[in-house]
């Protein structure tokens, strides 16, 4: 599992991103206190997301200290609009700068890009990170391309992505959907076969006999 350290004093931003990244098997540990974040064992994490406006210390100072001691990719995220903050942050060694407000999907894309550059994602894992759920547009993206899905196919994919790595029972798919209800296991099997064809070889959609289905991550 990918582990991200976040130093962010805005609990709402931290909670929003933490919840979003769970679907991609990414764990976020946030510290509102930057001094606690600095002593949290940074070497255990794969990436740092750093705010600039922090209590007791400027985020640029935190960036400088982290860069001097650790080899970890850093994304600065801040509502500060001064161009000099962005320039200084990148000059200090941050790898990316994403201004607030941001969409969690964009942050996710930047995270994956950095992890690839730092080779913290293996070849086996990487394809699964390229499968993304866009709830706002009710769509699924594979390698950045929108999959052409029927409403029923989207509902199934949404359940599978939200429960990535866990088995989703037939009953849950058949009866718990808010958007679409299937009439029989037969129609569900047809939809799953169509999804497998659309996903191709990059994503494994596994049947757990007698139980349900699992999207492997």
XYZ file of C-alpha atoms in Angstrom:
217
model
C 0.000 0.000 0.000
C 1.230 3.493 -0.869
C 1.612 5.701 2.211
C 1.437 9.480 2.054
C 2.396 11.931 4.766
C 0.347 15.118 4.732
C 1.161 18.243 6.739
C -1.988 20.315 6.439
C -3.738 22.398 9.093
C -7.032 22.480 7.179
C -8.806 19.363 8.416
C -11.461 19.594 5.701
C -8.908 19.397 2.882
C -7.089 16.553 4.594
C -10.276 14.567 5.158
C -11.515 15.088 1.598
C -8.263 13.888 0.047
C -7.879 11.000 2.497
C -11.339 9.669 1.672
C -10.799 10.068 -2.072
C -7.461 8.265 -2.168
C -8.736 5.248 -0.218
C -10.353 3.892 -3.385
C -6.867 3.657 -4.913
C -5.396 1.820 -1.946
C -3.462 4.926 -0.873
C -3.216 5.639 2.847
C -2.879 9.247 4.020
C -1.661 10.269 7.488
C -2.188 13.951 8.168
C -0.603 16.119 10.847
C -2.094 19.537 11.500
C 0.906 20.307 13.702
C 3.951 20.608 11.405
C 6.391 19.767 14.198
C 4.613 16.477 14.817
C 4.688 15.835 11.087
C 8.441 16.391 10.968
C 8.941 13.833 13.718
C 6.525 11.264 12.269
C 9.165 9.070 10.655
C 9.175 10.610 7.195
C 11.337 7.796 5.833
C 8.350 5.430 6.230
C 6.299 7.348 3.668
C 6.316 7.360 -0.125
C 5.367 11.004 -0.651
C 4.769 14.245 1.262
C 1.931 16.713 0.631
C 2.817 20.002 2.296
C 0.779 23.121 3.025
C 2.623 26.434 3.321
C 0.491 28.319 5.833
C 1.129 26.334 8.997
C 1.024 27.121 12.717
C 4.386 28.027 14.195
C 6.503 27.599 11.077
C 6.326 28.460 7.393
C 5.810 25.531 5.065
C 8.818 26.598 3.012
C 11.009 26.041 6.073
C 9.474 22.598 6.494
C 10.216 21.857 2.838
C 13.824 22.960 3.256
C 14.319 20.731 6.292
C 12.721 17.676 4.685
C 14.762 18.026 1.491
C 17.989 18.285 3.489
C 17.344 14.987 5.293
C 15.142 12.759 3.140
C 14.777 11.565 -0.429
C 11.015 11.828 -0.735
C 8.831 13.409 -3.438
C 7.094 16.572 -2.227
C 3.932 18.235 -3.491
C 3.290 21.698 -2.098
C -0.390 22.613 -1.896
C -1.295 26.107 -0.791
C -3.875 28.866 -1.095
C -1.068 31.419 -1.180
C -1.153 32.982 -4.621
C 2.226 34.721 -4.615
C 4.310 33.407 -7.509
C 7.454 33.730 -5.398
C 6.148 31.057 -2.996
C 5.827 28.613 -5.877
C 9.242 29.489 -7.285
C 10.980 29.289 -3.904
C 9.276 26.000 -3.060
C 10.432 24.409 -6.299
C 13.922 25.854 -5.890
C 14.125 24.394 -2.391
C 13.476 20.953 -3.819
C 9.718 20.430 -3.956
C 8.706 18.393 -6.997
C 5.314 19.927 -7.709
C 3.050 22.788 -6.633
C -0.742 22.537 -6.717
C -2.666 25.674 -5.692
C -5.834 25.483 -3.636
C -8.627 24.898 -4.242
C -7.885 21.715 -6.144
C -9.823 18.692 -7.344
C -8.778 15.457 -5.577
C -8.619 13.766 -8.969
C -5.918 16.198 -10.110
C -3.968 15.666 -6.901
C -4.210 11.911 -7.437
C -2.840 12.248 -10.979
C 0.110 14.312 -9.742
C 0.797 11.819 -6.956
C 0.945 8.914 -9.388
C 3.161 10.859 -11.788
C 5.658 11.572 -9.008
C 5.611 8.020 -7.681
C 6.440 6.760 -11.150
C 9.362 9.167 -11.430
C 10.679 8.043 -8.063
C 10.012 4.412 -9.074
C 7.848 3.842 -6.005
C 5.203 2.050 -8.087
C 6.106 -1.356 -9.471
C 5.231 -2.440 -12.994
C 2.718 -4.867 -11.500
C 0.936 -2.164 -9.532
C 0.970 0.646 -12.041
C -1.892 -0.354 -14.353
C -4.341 -0.437 -11.454
C -3.511 3.136 -10.544
C -4.590 4.122 -14.058
C -8.196 3.099 -13.384
C -10.011 6.129 -12.004
C -13.581 6.856 -10.933
C -15.021 10.308 -11.642
C -18.219 10.452 -9.596
C -19.050 14.006 -10.656
C -19.237 12.980 -14.320
C -20.375 9.420 -13.567
C -17.545 8.033 -15.644
C -14.575 5.682 -15.383
C -11.164 6.472 -16.872
C -8.585 3.913 -17.941
C -5.146 5.350 -18.701
C -6.736 8.788 -18.845
C -9.347 7.759 -21.424
C -13.055 7.671 -20.591
C -14.527 4.196 -20.955
C -17.783 4.035 -22.878
C -20.081 2.420 -20.324
C -23.807 1.872 -20.131
C -25.522 3.103 -16.936
C -25.570 -0.468 -15.633
C -21.878 -0.988 -16.392
C -20.993 2.261 -14.632
C -22.888 1.226 -11.498
C -21.042 -2.095 -11.352
C -17.654 -0.443 -11.927
C -18.387 2.177 -9.270
C -19.072 -0.524 -6.679
C -15.979 -2.489 -7.661
C -13.644 0.523 -7.630
C -14.991 1.771 -4.302
C -14.316 -1.686 -2.870
C -11.068 -2.262 -4.768
C -9.246 -5.313 -3.452
C -12.322 -6.593 -1.589
C -15.009 -8.983 -2.766
C -18.331 -7.410 -3.733
C -21.183 -9.885 -3.370
C -23.701 -10.584 -6.108
C -26.446 -9.485 -3.742
C -24.809 -6.120 -3.186
C -24.570 -5.503 -6.912
C -28.059 -6.820 -7.643
C -30.012 -5.054 -4.948
C -28.030 -2.265 -3.290
C -27.512 -0.060 -6.334
C -29.112 3.378 -6.079
C -29.127 3.871 -9.849
C -29.824 0.505 -11.455
C -31.272 -2.840 -10.434
C -30.618 -6.031 -12.327
C -33.306 -8.604 -12.935
C -31.167 -11.748 -12.722
C -27.687 -13.160 -12.257
C -27.685 -13.859 -15.971
C -27.855 -10.195 -16.917
C -25.179 -9.394 -14.358
C -22.883 -12.009 -15.884
C -23.364 -10.434 -19.309
C -22.472 -6.997 -17.957
C -19.360 -8.308 -16.227
C -18.209 -10.017 -19.410
C -18.626 -6.745 -21.307
C -16.650 -4.924 -18.623
C -13.797 -7.416 -18.857
C -13.571 -6.794 -22.598
C -13.538 -3.024 -22.103
C -10.936 -3.178 -19.330
C -8.652 -5.442 -21.347
C -5.639 -7.172 -19.832
C -4.496 -4.257 -17.674
C -7.135 -4.706 -14.972
C -8.135 -8.054 -13.500
C -11.794 -8.465 -12.617
C -11.897 -11.754 -10.756
C -14.892 -13.987 -10.060
C -14.899 -15.411 -6.526
C -16.983 -18.512 -7.065
C -20.174 -18.544 -5.043
C -19.368 -15.217 -3.403
C -19.029 -12.334 -5.830
C -16.459 -10.299 -7.718
C -13.227 -8.528 -6.932
C -11.259 -5.818 -8.712
C -7.639 -6.601 -7.939
C -5.246 -3.815 -6.930
